[in-house]
Each structure stands twice: as structure tokens, then as C-alpha cells.
Amino acid sequence: MTASPVTPVPELLAPAGSLQMMRTAFAFGADAVYAGQPRYSLRVRNNSFGKIEALAQGIDEAHAAGKAFYLVNNIYPHNTKIRSFLADLEPVVALGPDALIMADPGLMMMVRERWPEIDIHLSVQANTTNYAAVRFWASVGVKRIILSRELSLDEVAEIRDACPEVEIELFVHGALCVAYSGRCLLSGYFNHRDPNQGSCTNSCRWDYKVHDAAEDDSGDVRRVPQLAGLGGGPRHAASERVWLIEEGTRPGELMPVEEDEHGTYILNSKDLRAVEHVARLVAIGIDSLKIEGRTKSPYYVARASQAYRRAIDDAVAGRPFDVRLLGELEGLANRGYTDGFYERHHTPDHQNYLRGHSESGRSLLVGEVLGFDMARSLAEVEVKNAFGVGDRIEFVHPGGNDTVRLERLEDAAGAAVGRVPGAGRRVWLPLPAAVRGAAPCFIARFL
């Protein structure tokens, strides 16, 4: 009898901005994490791996757990950083990261000459969108290609078929850039902080107002009310319309932005959520599915890793997609979700997924468990947001999630508390039997 083919299991790759975040990712099902070397990655802020001691501990712990640790060096540096790059990287390479995630070909050449044995993964910053580019990067020694976010599932499948020997990685969750990844100039314009130097201020996500505008007789773009005394100016077809945008902290500073039949490109993008496409990506044979968010919280990486772990395991086992995962991911802070460019024309099945998940699945992080009093079956909780007796809460832990109606709360002295108004407090609450001793453990309140 011929054995049926075994479906390859893709790596689940999670972000790590700290040791706590890394440990949480592994506890909730991630196979690998990626962390940045601050001076040379695109996340200078909120990165506790700036010290060599933290990197050493992270890499050692990952390897002891049988997990992988990738180091991000994906800036496009100016000359000043080139001069110090090898000296700064040498003690980091000595720690044994599993690969360097890089974008700049000059830095890659320097690494190849100095450390030919280390694996290089091509960053999404390189904007690889076709199989010819994949073959080029493989020809110069790059082991894995992180494809551009701007590709459809069919294009990804074509690249996979054309380059079967090259590892392929894809983003499936997290923030989207309003430009090709990292190519936006807004942050540099407003704050002189270059996105490709690791200091992007996410200017696309600021508070903007849009004002209707038109060209006057001299060709200048002005707000429509200002044109009233000039005869209103010429009117334009919808595809030629122009608007002025005003950023919240710059009142009166009106900047023209044009819109054509494809849309407007300067304002905030929704966040990527492609959990419903995991089965297709597994079938295509993608080697690694990646979650964005090194500056997010441990709760974020717990929820996201847990959901995508389940989606991967279900796909590999041949089980149908669990639409409840959509609702669980709604519990994370987001700017609205999109599946990006993966499907240009959605199928009825996809639309049913989006309509079918329960609104009751939306939740808010209200606490993180700090410890347990097993004799009293209580957990000590650091409060993150308001909650109280009578709320329906969910314990989110590596063994699976448990939902209960909260029956009592106690303060540090053991006195009954009806409601906790917000962060900065610690309380005790009863534990479901399945949660006792589980760590890490987060508590969410259903909205």
C-alpha cells in the first residue's frame, strides 16, 4: 500500500520585542521568533533586545526549547552605519542566531564575506514580487525569501511552483504599510525620522481631516469654500478630483492629495488578518507564516500565536476552517481588518467567513495573571482595564481558553470588591479548574 503524502507543517513565526514577549509566543504555539538589533532594524523603539545580554539570553532560551531565533538587520543604511556595521554585528553573530533577516545588498555582501556560514533571510523590505527576483536572491546565497505583502495567493503559488528549492515566508497578520513596505516618506517629511532607518513614527495613522478642494484659474489647489469668491473654480470628473488633508497637530497646514479610480494612498491602512487563508497557504507549501508586531504587547502575541497555531494545525489535519478564530482576533486592538492583496475578488465562502463569526467574540484585555494561591483557588491579577463581578471573562492560556461569569473579586486584604475601575491595581479572583497553574495567562472581558 502506498502511504498518503504528508502535508508539510509551516513554521509559525512570531514577533519578539522583549524576553517576555518571546516566552509568551513560544508558550502559545510559535515555532520561532524574530527580534531586532536596534541600530540596524526597522524597530528602534520598544525593543528590549538592545543589550547583548538580553539577546544572548533570548537565543539561549529559544534553542533550549527547540525553537528558532532570527535577528533582524533590515535597514537600508546610510554611509555612517556602514562603517560600524561589522564591528557591531560581530558579538551578535557569536551568539548563534538562526538567521539574519536583511534587505540591503551591500550589508548582505559584507556578511557573506565575513561569515559565509550564517543563513540570510531576505526581508519584506526588499519588495520581492516575482519568481525571477527570488531566483536572483537565491543565486547570491539567500536561504529564505520573505515575499512582498502586495501579492495575491495565485501569484504566491506561481512563485512557489517556480522556485521549489527556496524557502518562502509570508506575513499573515499585523500592520500594513500605506506604501510598498517601508517605502513611505510621510514620517521623514513630518518628523525627519526615516522609515528605512528604523524610526518610522507611523504618520499614516495620525488623525487627518479631508477637505474638498479644486484648482483655481492659476492652477493652485484650494479648499472649495475659498473658491467661492473666485467663481468656484473649475469642477473635475471624479477620477480627477483633489482633496486637501489636514493633520491633527498641524491645523491650517493643508496638503493636497489626489485620488484616482484606484483610491487614495496616504491615509491609514486596515490591519492584515489572513487566518482564513492559512489552509490555502499550507496547501501551496509556504515554509513560514509570519505575524507582525514587535512593538505590541505579550497579550497580542499570545492571542495571535494561539489563533494561527490552531489554524495551521487544523489545515494540516484536513479539518475545516474554524470561523471562531476571526472573532478571537477581533479581541486584539486593530484598525479594522483586511486580508490585504491575497484575494482580489473574494469568493462567497470568504464572505460567509466574515459574516459568520460571532460579534460576541470581541473582547478586551482586562488583566494579566501574576501568580496563584492554589489553597484558595485564586489568581492574583494585575489589572489592565476595568471589569467587575457579573462580567463574562475569558482566561487565555496555553492549554486553551476558558470562559466563566465572574462571581467575586477580592482586594489584597481579602475584602470583596464589586468592580475595578481601571489599571494600576491588583486583585484576586477565582480560577476555573483547567486554569490553575497555567502560565502565562491573560484575562479578557467580553464586550
CSV table of C-alpha atoms in Angstrom, one decimal:
chain,number,residue,atom,x,y,z
A,1,MET,CA,0.0,0.0,0.0
A,2,THR,CA,1.3,3.5,-0.9
A,3,ALA,CA,1.5,5.9,2.0
A,4,SER,CA,-0.5,9.1,1.5
A,5,PRO,CA,1.6,12.2,1.2
A,6,VAL,CA,2.3,14.1,4.5
A,7,THR,CA,1.3,17.7,4.4
A,8,PRO,CA,4.3,19.9,5.4
A,9,VAL,CA,3.8,22.0,8.5
A,10,PRO,CA,4.8,25.6,8.0
A,11,GLU,CA,6.7,27.4,10.8
A,12,LEU,CA,4.7,29.8,12.8
A,13,LEU,CA,6.9,32.9,13.3
A,14,ALA,CA,6.0,35.5,15.9
A,15,PRO,CA,7.4,38.9,16.8
A,16,ALA,CA,9.5,39.4,20.0
A,17,GLY,CA,10.2,42.9,21.3
A,18,SER,CA,11.2,41.5,24.7
A,19,LEU,CA,12.1,38.3,26.5
A,20,GLN,CA,8.5,38.2,28.0
A,21,MET,CA,7.0,38.5,24.5
A,22,MET,CA,9.3,35.7,23.2
A,23,ARG,CA,8.4,33.4,26.1
A,24,THR,CA,4.7,34.1,25.5
A,25,ALA,CA,5.0,33.4,21.8
A,26,PHE,CA,6.6,30.0,22.4
A,27,ALA,CA,4.0,29.2,25.1
A,28,PHE,CA,1.1,29.9,22.8
A,29,GLY,CA,2.5,27.8,19.9
A,30,ALA,CA,5.1,29.8,17.9
A,31,ASP,CA,7.9,27.8,16.4
A,32,ALA,CA,10.3,30.8,16.0
A,33,VAL,CA,10.6,34.4,16.8
A,34,TYR,CA,12.3,37.4,15.2
A,35,ALA,CA,13.9,40.3,17.1
A,36,GLY,CA,15.8,43.4,16.0
A,37,GLN,CA,19.2,44.7,16.6
A,38,PRO,CA,18.0,48.3,17.3
A,39,ARG,CA,20.6,50.3,15.3
A,40,TYR,CA,20.1,48.1,12.3
A,41,SER,CA,16.5,47.0,12.2
A,42,LEU,CA,13.2,48.9,11.5
A,43,ARG,CA,12.1,48.9,15.1
A,44,VAL,CA,14.4,51.2,17.1
A,45,ARG,CA,11.8,51.9,19.8
A,46,ASN,CA,10.2,49.4,22.2
A,47,ASN,CA,13.0,46.9,21.8
A,48,SER,CA,14.5,45.4,24.9
A,49,PHE,CA,17.0,43.4,22.9
A,50,GLY,CA,19.2,46.4,22.6
A,51,LYS,CA,21.7,44.9,25.1
A,52,ILE,CA,23.8,42.0,24.1
A,53,GLU,CA,22.9,40.2,27.4
A,54,ALA,CA,19.2,40.2,26.5
A,55,LEU,CA,19.9,38.9,23.0
A,56,ALA,CA,22.2,36.1,24.5
A,57,GLN,CA,19.5,35.1,26.9
A,58,GLY,CA,16.8,35.1,24.2
A,59,ILE,CA,18.8,33.0,21.8
A,60,ASP,CA,19.9,30.5,24.5
A,61,GLU,CA,16.3,30.1,25.8
A,62,ALA,CA,14.9,29.6,22.3
A,63,HIS,CA,17.5,27.0,21.4
A,64,ALA,CA,17.0,25.2,24.7
A,65,ALA,CA,13.3,25.0,23.9
A,66,GLY,CA,14.0,23.6,20.4
A,67,LYS,CA,12.8,26.9,18.8
A,68,ALA,CA,14.5,29.3,16.3
A,69,PHE,CA,15.6,32.9,16.9
A,70,TYR,CA,16.0,35.2,13.9
A,71,LEU,CA,17.8,38.5,14.1
A,72,VAL,CA,16.5,41.5,12.1
A,73,ASN,CA,19.1,43.7,10.3
A,74,ASN,CA,16.8,45.1,7.6
A,75,ILE,CA,17.6,48.8,7.4
A,76,TYR,CA,18.8,50.5,4.2
A,77,PRO,CA,21.7,52.3,5.9
A,78,HIS,CA,23.5,55.5,5.0
A,79,ASN,CA,27.3,55.6,5.0
A,80,THR,CA,27.7,56.3,8.7
A,81,LYS,CA,26.2,53.0,9.7
A,82,ILE,CA,28.2,51.0,7.1
A,83,ARG,CA,31.4,51.9,8.9
A,84,SER,CA,30.4,50.4,12.2
A,85,PHE,CA,28.2,47.5,10.9
A,86,LEU,CA,30.6,44.6,11.1
A,87,ALA,CA,32.1,45.6,14.4
A,88,ASP,CA,28.6,46.0,15.9
A,89,LEU,CA,27.4,42.7,14.4
A,90,GLU,CA,30.4,40.5,15.4
A,91,PRO,CA,29.4,39.9,19.1
A,92,VAL,CA,25.8,39.2,18.0
A,93,VAL,CA,26.8,36.6,15.3
A,94,ALA,CA,28.9,34.9,18.0
A,95,LEU,CA,25.6,34.2,19.9
A,96,GLY,CA,24.4,31.9,17.2
A,97,PRO,CA,21.1,33.4,15.9
A,98,ASP,CA,19.5,31.0,13.4
A,99,ALA,CA,19.4,33.6,10.6
A,100,LEU,CA,19.8,37.3,9.8
A,101,ILE,CA,16.8,39.0,8.2
A,102,MET,CA,18.3,41.6,5.8
A,103,ALA,CA,17.3,43.9,3.0
A,104,ASP,CA,20.3,45.9,1.8
A,105,PRO,CA,22.5,44.0,-0.7
A,106,GLY,CA,25.7,45.9,0.5
A,107,LEU,CA,25.2,44.7,4.0
A,108,MET,CA,24.5,41.2,2.8
A,109,MET,CA,27.7,41.2,0.8
A,110,MET,CA,29.7,42.2,3.9
A,111,VAL,CA,28.1,39.5,6.0
A,112,ARG,CA,28.7,36.9,3.3
A,113,GLU,CA,32.4,37.8,3.1
A,114,ARG,CA,32.8,37.8,6.9
A,115,TRP,CA,30.5,35.0,8.0
A,116,PRO,CA,29.8,32.8,5.0
A,117,GLU,CA,28.2,30.1,7.2
A,118,ILE,CA,25.3,32.2,8.6
A,119,ASP,CA,21.9,31.9,6.9
A,120,ILE,CA,20.3,35.1,5.5
A,121,HIS,CA,16.6,35.6,5.0
A,122,LEU,CA,15.6,38.4,2.6
A,123,SER,CA,13.4,41.0,4.4
A,124,VAL,CA,10.0,42.0,3.1
A,125,GLN,CA,11.6,45.5,2.8
A,126,ALA,CA,13.2,44.2,-0.4
A,127,ASN,CA,9.7,44.1,-2.0
A,128,THR,CA,10.2,40.7,-3.8
A,129,THR,CA,7.2,40.3,-6.1
A,130,ASN,CA,8.2,37.7,-8.7
A,131,TYR,CA,10.0,34.4,-9.2
A,132,ALA,CA,12.8,35.9,-11.2
A,133,ALA,CA,13.8,38.1,-8.2
A,134,VAL,CA,13.5,35.0,-5.9
A,135,ARG,CA,15.9,33.1,-8.2
A,136,PHE,CA,18.3,36.1,-8.2
A,137,TRP,CA,18.4,36.3,-4.4
A,138,ALA,CA,18.9,32.6,-4.1
A,139,SER,CA,21.8,32.7,-6.5
A,140,VAL,CA,23.7,35.1,-4.2
A,141,GLY,CA,23.2,32.8,-1.2
A,142,VAL,CA,19.9,33.9,0.4
A,143,LYS,CA,18.2,30.9,2.0
A,144,ARG,CA,14.7,32.3,2.6
A,145,ILE,CA,12.7,35.0,0.8
A,146,ILE,CA,10.0,36.9,2.7
A,147,LEU,CA,7.7,37.8,-0.2
A,148,SER,CA,6.1,41.2,-0.6
A,149,ARG,CA,2.7,41.8,1.1
A,150,GLU,CA,1.4,43.0,-2.3
A,151,LEU,CA,1.0,39.6,-3.8
A,152,SER,CA,-2.2,37.5,-4.4
A,153,LEU,CA,-2.5,33.9,-3.4
A,154,ASP,CA,-2.3,32.9,-7.0
A,155,GLU,CA,1.0,34.8,-7.5
A,156,VAL,CA,2.4,33.3,-4.4
A,157,ALA,CA,1.5,29.8,-5.7
A,158,GLU,CA,3.2,30.6,-9.0
A,159,ILE,CA,6.4,31.7,-7.2
A,160,ARG,CA,6.3,28.5,-5.1
A,161,ASP,CA,6.0,26.3,-8.2
A,162,ALA,CA,8.8,28.2,-10.0
A,163,CYS,CA,11.2,28.1,-7.0
A,164,PRO,CA,10.6,24.8,-5.2
A,165,GLU,CA,14.1,24.8,-3.7
A,166,VAL,CA,13.9,28.2,-2.0
A,167,GLU,CA,12.3,28.7,1.4
A,168,ILE,CA,9.3,31.1,1.2
A,169,GLU,CA,7.9,33.2,4.1
A,170,LEU,CA,4.7,35.3,4.2
A,171,PHE,CA,3.1,37.8,6.5
A,172,VAL,CA,-0.4,36.7,7.6
A,173,HIS,CA,-1.2,39.1,10.4
A,174,GLY,CA,-0.4,42.6,11.6
A,175,ALA,CA,0.0,46.2,10.4
A,176,LEU,CA,0.1,47.1,6.7
A,177,CYS,CA,2.1,50.0,5.3
A,178,VAL,CA,0.3,52.5,3.0
A,179,ALA,CA,3.2,52.1,0.6
A,180,TYR,CA,5.3,49.2,-0.5
A,181,SER,CA,6.6,48.1,2.8
A,182,GLY,CA,8.9,50.7,4.3
A,183,ARG,CA,8.8,53.0,1.2
A,184,CYS,CA,6.6,55.7,2.7
A,185,LEU,CA,8.1,59.2,3.1
A,186,LEU,CA,5.5,60.6,5.5
A,187,SER,CA,7.5,60.1,8.7
A,188,GLY,CA,10.6,61.6,7.1
A,189,TYR,CA,8.6,64.6,5.9
A,190,PHE,CA,6.8,65.4,9.2
A,191,ASN,CA,9.5,64.4,11.8
A,192,HIS,CA,12.7,63.9,9.8
A,193,ARG,CA,12.6,60.2,11.0
A,194,ASP,CA,13.3,58.0,8.1
A,195,PRO,CA,11.2,54.8,7.9
A,196,ASN,CA,14.0,52.8,6.4
A,197,GLN,CA,16.3,53.8,9.2
A,198,GLY,CA,14.1,52.2,11.8
A,199,SER,CA,12.5,55.2,13.2
A,200,CYS,CA,9.1,55.4,11.5
A,201,THR,CA,6.5,57.3,13.5
A,202,ASN,CA,3.6,55.7,11.7
A,203,SER,CA,2.5,59.1,10.4
A,204,CYS,CA,-0.1,57.4,8.2
A,205,ARG,CA,-2.0,56.6,11.3
A,206,TRP,CA,-2.4,60.1,12.7
A,207,ASP,CA,-5.6,62.0,12.9
A,208,TYR,CA,-6.3,63.5,9.5
A,209,LYS,CA,-9.2,65.5,8.2
A,210,VAL,CA,-10.1,65.7,4.5
A,211,HIS,CA,-11.3,68.9,2.8
A,212,ASP,CA,-12.9,69.1,-0.6
A,213,ALA,CA,-10.7,71.2,-3.0
A,214,ALA,CA,-10.3,72.2,-6.6
A,215,GLU,CA,-7.9,74.1,-8.8
A,216,ASP,CA,-8.4,77.8,-9.2
A,217,ASP,CA,-7.7,79.6,-12.5
A,218,SER,CA,-4.0,79.8,-11.8
A,219,GLY,CA,-3.7,76.1,-11.2
A,220,ASP,CA,-3.3,76.2,-7.4
A,221,VAL,CA,-5.2,73.7,-5.3
A,222,ARG,CA,-7.5,75.5,-2.7
A,223,ARG,CA,-10.3,74.5,-0.4
A,224,VAL,CA,-13.7,74.7,-2.1
A,225,PRO,CA,-15.1,77.4,0.3
A,226,GLN,CA,-12.1,79.6,-0.5
A,227,LEU,CA,-13.0,79.4,-4.2
A,228,ALA,CA,-16.5,80.8,-3.7
A,229,GLY,CA,-15.4,84.4,-4.4
A,230,LEU,CA,-13.5,83.2,-7.5
A,231,GLY,CA,-16.5,81.8,-9.2
A,232,GLY,CA,-16.0,78.3,-7.7
A,233,GLY,CA,-13.1,77.4,-10.0
A,234,PRO,CA,-13.3,74.5,-12.5
A,235,ARG,CA,-15.0,71.3,-11.5
A,236,HIS,CA,-13.4,68.0,-12.2
A,237,ALA,CA,-14.5,64.4,-13.1
A,238,ALA,CA,-14.5,62.0,-10.1
A,239,SER,CA,-11.2,60.5,-11.4
A,240,GLU,CA,-9.6,63.9,-11.4
A,241,ARG,CA,-10.8,65.2,-8.0
A,242,VAL,CA,-8.3,66.5,-5.5
A,243,TRP,CA,-8.6,66.9,-1.7
A,244,LEU,CA,-6.6,68.7,1.0
A,245,ILE,CA,-5.7,66.8,4.1
A,246,GLU,CA,-5.0,68.4,7.5
A,247,GLU,CA,-3.1,66.5,10.2
A,248,GLY,CA,-4.5,66.9,13.7
A,249,THR,CA,-1.5,68.6,15.3
A,250,ARG,CA,-0.9,70.9,12.3
A,251,PRO,CA,-4.1,73.0,12.0
A,252,GLY,CA,-4.2,75.2,8.9
A,253,GLU,CA,-1.4,73.3,7.1
A,254,LEU,CA,-3.4,71.9,4.2
A,255,MET,CA,-1.6,69.3,1.9
A,256,PRO,CA,-3.0,68.3,-1.4
A,257,VAL,CA,-3.7,64.6,-2.0
A,258,GLU,CA,-5.1,63.2,-5.2
A,259,GLU,CA,-7.5,60.3,-5.7
A,260,ASP,CA,-8.0,58.3,-8.9
A,261,GLU,CA,-10.2,55.4,-9.7
A,262,HIS,CA,-8.0,53.1,-7.6
A,263,GLY,CA,-8.2,55.1,-4.3
A,264,THR,CA,-6.3,57.4,-2.1
A,265,TYR,CA,-2.9,56.3,-0.9
A,266,ILE,CA,-1.8,58.5,2.0
A,267,LEU,CA,-4.2,57.6,4.9
A,268,ASN,CA,-4.3,54.8,7.3
A,269,SER,CA,-4.5,51.2,6.1
A,270,LYS,CA,-6.5,48.5,7.9
A,271,ASP,CA,-4.6,45.7,9.6
A,272,LEU,CA,-3.8,42.4,7.9
A,273,ARG,CA,-5.7,39.3,9.0
A,274,ALA,CA,-5.3,36.3,6.7
A,275,VAL,CA,-6.2,33.5,9.1
A,276,GLU,CA,-8.9,32.3,6.8
A,277,HIS,CA,-6.3,31.8,4.1
A,278,VAL,CA,-4.0,29.6,6.1
A,279,ALA,CA,-5.3,26.3,4.6
A,280,ARG,CA,-4.5,27.6,1.1
A,281,LEU,CA,-1.0,28.7,2.2
A,282,VAL,CA,-0.4,25.3,3.7
A,283,ALA,CA,-1.5,23.6,0.5
A,284,ILE,CA,0.8,25.9,-1.6
A,285,GLY,CA,3.7,24.8,0.6
A,286,ILE,CA,4.8,28.0,2.3
A,287,ASP,CA,7.6,27.4,4.7
A,288,SER,CA,6.9,30.1,7.3
A,289,LEU,CA,3.8,32.1,8.3
A,290,LYS,CA,4.7,35.4,10.0
A,291,ILE,CA,2.9,37.6,12.5
A,292,GLU,CA,3.9,41.3,12.5
A,293,GLY,CA,4.1,43.3,15.7
A,294,ARG,CA,7.4,43.6,17.6
A,295,THR,CA,6.2,46.8,19.4
A,296,LYS,CA,2.9,45.2,20.5
A,297,SER,CA,2.1,43.5,23.9
A,298,PRO,CA,2.6,40.0,25.2
A,299,TYR,CA,-1.2,39.6,25.1
A,300,TYR,CA,-1.2,40.5,21.4
A,301,VAL,CA,1.4,37.8,20.6
A,302,ALA,CA,-0.4,35.3,22.8
A,303,ARG,CA,-3.8,35.8,21.1
A,304,ALA,CA,-2.3,35.9,17.6
A,305,SER,CA,0.0,33.0,18.0
A,306,GLN,CA,-2.8,30.9,19.6
A,307,ALA,CA,-5.2,31.6,16.7
A,308,TYR,CA,-2.7,30.9,13.9
A,309,ARG,CA,-1.4,27.8,15.6
A,310,ARG,CA,-4.9,26.4,15.6
A,311,ALA,CA,-5.4,27.4,12.0
A,312,ILE,CA,-2.2,25.7,10.9
A,313,ASP,CA,-2.9,22.5,12.9
A,314,ASP,CA,-6.4,22.4,11.5
A,315,ALA,CA,-5.2,22.8,7.9
A,316,VAL,CA,-2.5,20.2,8.2
A,317,ALA,CA,-5.0,17.7,9.7
A,318,GLY,CA,-7.5,18.4,7.0
A,319,ARG,CA,-10.1,20.0,9.3
A,320,PRO,CA,-12.3,22.9,8.0
A,321,PHE,CA,-11.5,26.4,8.9
A,322,ASP,CA,-12.9,27.4,12.4
A,323,VAL,CA,-14.7,30.7,11.9
A,324,ARG,CA,-14.5,31.4,15.6
A,325,LEU,CA,-10.8,32.4,15.1
A,326,LEU,CA,-12.0,35.5,13.3
A,327,GLY,CA,-13.9,36.6,16.4
A,328,GLU,CA,-11.0,35.8,18.7
A,329,LEU,CA,-8.7,38.0,16.7
A,330,GLU,CA,-11.2,40.8,16.9
A,331,GLY,CA,-10.3,40.9,20.6
A,332,LEU,CA,-7.0,42.5,19.7
A,333,ALA,CA,-6.6,46.2,19.2
A,334,ASN,CA,-6.9,46.8,15.4
A,335,ARG,CA,-7.8,49.4,12.9
A,336,GLY,CA,-10.2,47.2,11.1
A,337,TYR,CA,-9.1,44.1,9.3
A,338,THR,CA,-8.4,43.2,5.7
A,339,ASP,CA,-6.9,40.2,4.0
A,340,GLY,CA,-4.7,42.6,2.0
A,341,PHE,CA,-4.0,41.6,-1.5
A,342,TYR,CA,-4.3,37.8,-1.1
A,343,GLU,CA,-7.7,37.7,-2.9
A,344,ARG,CA,-8.6,40.5,-5.4
A,345,HIS,CA,-12.1,39.0,-5.9
A,346,HIS,CA,-13.5,37.3,-2.8
A,347,THR,CA,-15.4,34.1,-3.1
A,348,PRO,CA,-18.8,33.5,-1.5
A,349,ASP,CA,-17.1,31.2,1.0
A,350,HIS,CA,-14.8,34.0,2.1
A,351,GLN,CA,-17.7,36.5,2.5
A,352,ASN,CA,-19.5,33.9,4.6
A,353,TYR,CA,-16.5,33.6,6.9
A,354,LEU,CA,-16.5,37.4,7.5
A,355,ARG,CA,-20.3,37.5,8.2
A,356,GLY,CA,-20.4,34.3,10.1
A,357,HIS,CA,-18.1,35.0,13.1
A,358,SER,CA,-19.9,36.0,16.3
A,359,GLU,CA,-19.8,39.6,17.4
A,360,SER,CA,-19.8,38.3,21.0
A,361,GLY,CA,-16.3,37.1,20.3
A,362,ARG,CA,-15.0,40.6,20.6
A,363,SER,CA,-13.2,41.2,23.9
A,364,LEU,CA,-10.8,43.5,25.8
A,365,LEU,CA,-7.7,42.6,27.8
A,366,VAL,CA,-8.5,43.4,31.4
A,367,GLY,CA,-5.7,41.6,33.4
A,368,GLU,CA,-2.6,39.5,33.4
A,369,VAL,CA,-2.2,36.7,36.0
A,370,LEU,CA,0.8,37.3,38.2
A,371,GLY,CA,0.6,34.2,40.4
A,372,PHE,CA,-1.7,31.7,42.1
A,373,ASP,CA,-2.9,30.8,45.6
A,374,MET,CA,-3.7,27.2,45.0
A,375,ALA,CA,-5.0,26.7,48.5
A,376,ARG,CA,-7.8,29.2,47.9
A,377,SER,CA,-8.1,28.5,44.1
A,378,LEU,CA,-7.5,32.2,43.4
A,379,ALA,CA,-5.3,34.1,41.0
A,380,GLU,CA,-3.5,37.4,41.6
A,381,VAL,CA,-4.2,39.7,38.7
A,382,GLU,CA,-2.6,42.9,37.5
A,383,VAL,CA,-5.5,45.0,36.2
A,384,LYS,CA,-5.2,46.5,32.7
A,385,ASN,CA,-8.8,47.7,32.1
A,386,ALA,CA,-12.0,48.0,34.1
A,387,PHE,CA,-14.0,44.9,34.9
A,388,GLY,CA,-16.2,43.5,37.7
A,389,VAL,CA,-18.4,40.9,39.2
A,390,GLY,CA,-21.0,39.7,36.7
A,391,ASP,CA,-18.8,40.2,33.7
A,392,ARG,CA,-18.3,37.3,31.3
A,393,ILE,CA,-14.5,36.8,31.2
A,394,GLU,CA,-12.1,34.6,29.3
A,395,PHE,CA,-8.9,33.1,30.7
A,396,VAL,CA,-6.4,32.9,27.7
A,397,HIS,CA,-3.7,30.4,28.4
A,398,PRO,CA,-1.5,27.9,26.5
A,399,GLY,CA,-3.7,24.9,27.3
A,400,GLY,CA,-6.8,26.5,25.7
A,401,ASN,CA,-9.2,29.3,26.7
A,402,ASP,CA,-11.9,29.0,29.4
A,403,THR,CA,-14.9,31.3,29.7
A,404,VAL,CA,-16.7,32.0,33.0
A,405,ARG,CA,-19.1,34.5,34.6
A,406,LEU,CA,-17.1,36.3,37.3
A,407,GLU,CA,-18.6,35.7,40.7
A,408,ARG,CA,-16.3,37.5,43.0
A,409,LEU,CA,-13.3,39.8,43.3
A,410,GLU,CA,-11.1,40.4,46.3
A,411,ASP,CA,-8.5,43.1,47.1
A,412,ALA,CA,-5.1,42.5,48.6
A,413,ALA,CA,-6.6,42.3,52.1
A,414,GLY,CA,-9.2,39.8,51.1
A,415,ALA,CA,-12.2,42.3,51.1
A,416,ALA,CA,-14.9,41.8,48.5
A,417,VAL,CA,-14.7,44.2,45.5
A,418,GLY,CA,-17.6,44.8,43.1
A,419,ARG,CA,-15.7,46.4,40.3
A,420,VAL,CA,-12.2,47.5,39.5
A,421,PRO,CA,-12.2,50.9,37.7
A,422,GLY,CA,-9.0,50.5,35.7
A,423,ALA,CA,-5.3,49.8,35.5
A,424,GLY,CA,-2.8,50.2,38.3
A,425,ARG,CA,-4.4,47.8,40.8
A,426,ARG,CA,-4.0,44.2,41.8
A,427,VAL,CA,-7.0,41.9,42.7
A,428,TRP,CA,-7.7,38.2,43.4
A,429,LEU,CA,-10.3,36.2,41.6
A,430,PRO,CA,-11.4,32.6,41.4
A,431,LEU,CA,-9.9,30.2,38.9
A,432,PRO,CA,-11.5,27.6,36.7
A,433,ALA,CA,-10.0,24.2,37.4
A,434,ALA,CA,-8.4,24.0,34.0
A,435,VAL,CA,-6.5,27.2,34.5
A,436,ARG,CA,-4.9,26.5,37.9
A,437,GLY,CA,-1.1,26.9,37.5
A,438,ALA,CA,-1.3,27.9,33.8
A,439,ALA,CA,1.3,30.4,32.8
A,440,PRO,CA,1.4,32.8,31.0
A,441,CYS,CA,-2.3,33.6,31.5
A,442,PHE,CA,-4.3,36.6,30.4
A,443,ILE,CA,-7.9,37.7,31.2
A,444,ALA,CA,-10.2,39.3,28.6
A,445,ARG,CA,-13.7,40.7,29.2
A,446,PHE,CA,-16.3,40.1,26.5
A,447,LEU,CA,-17.8,43.3,25.3
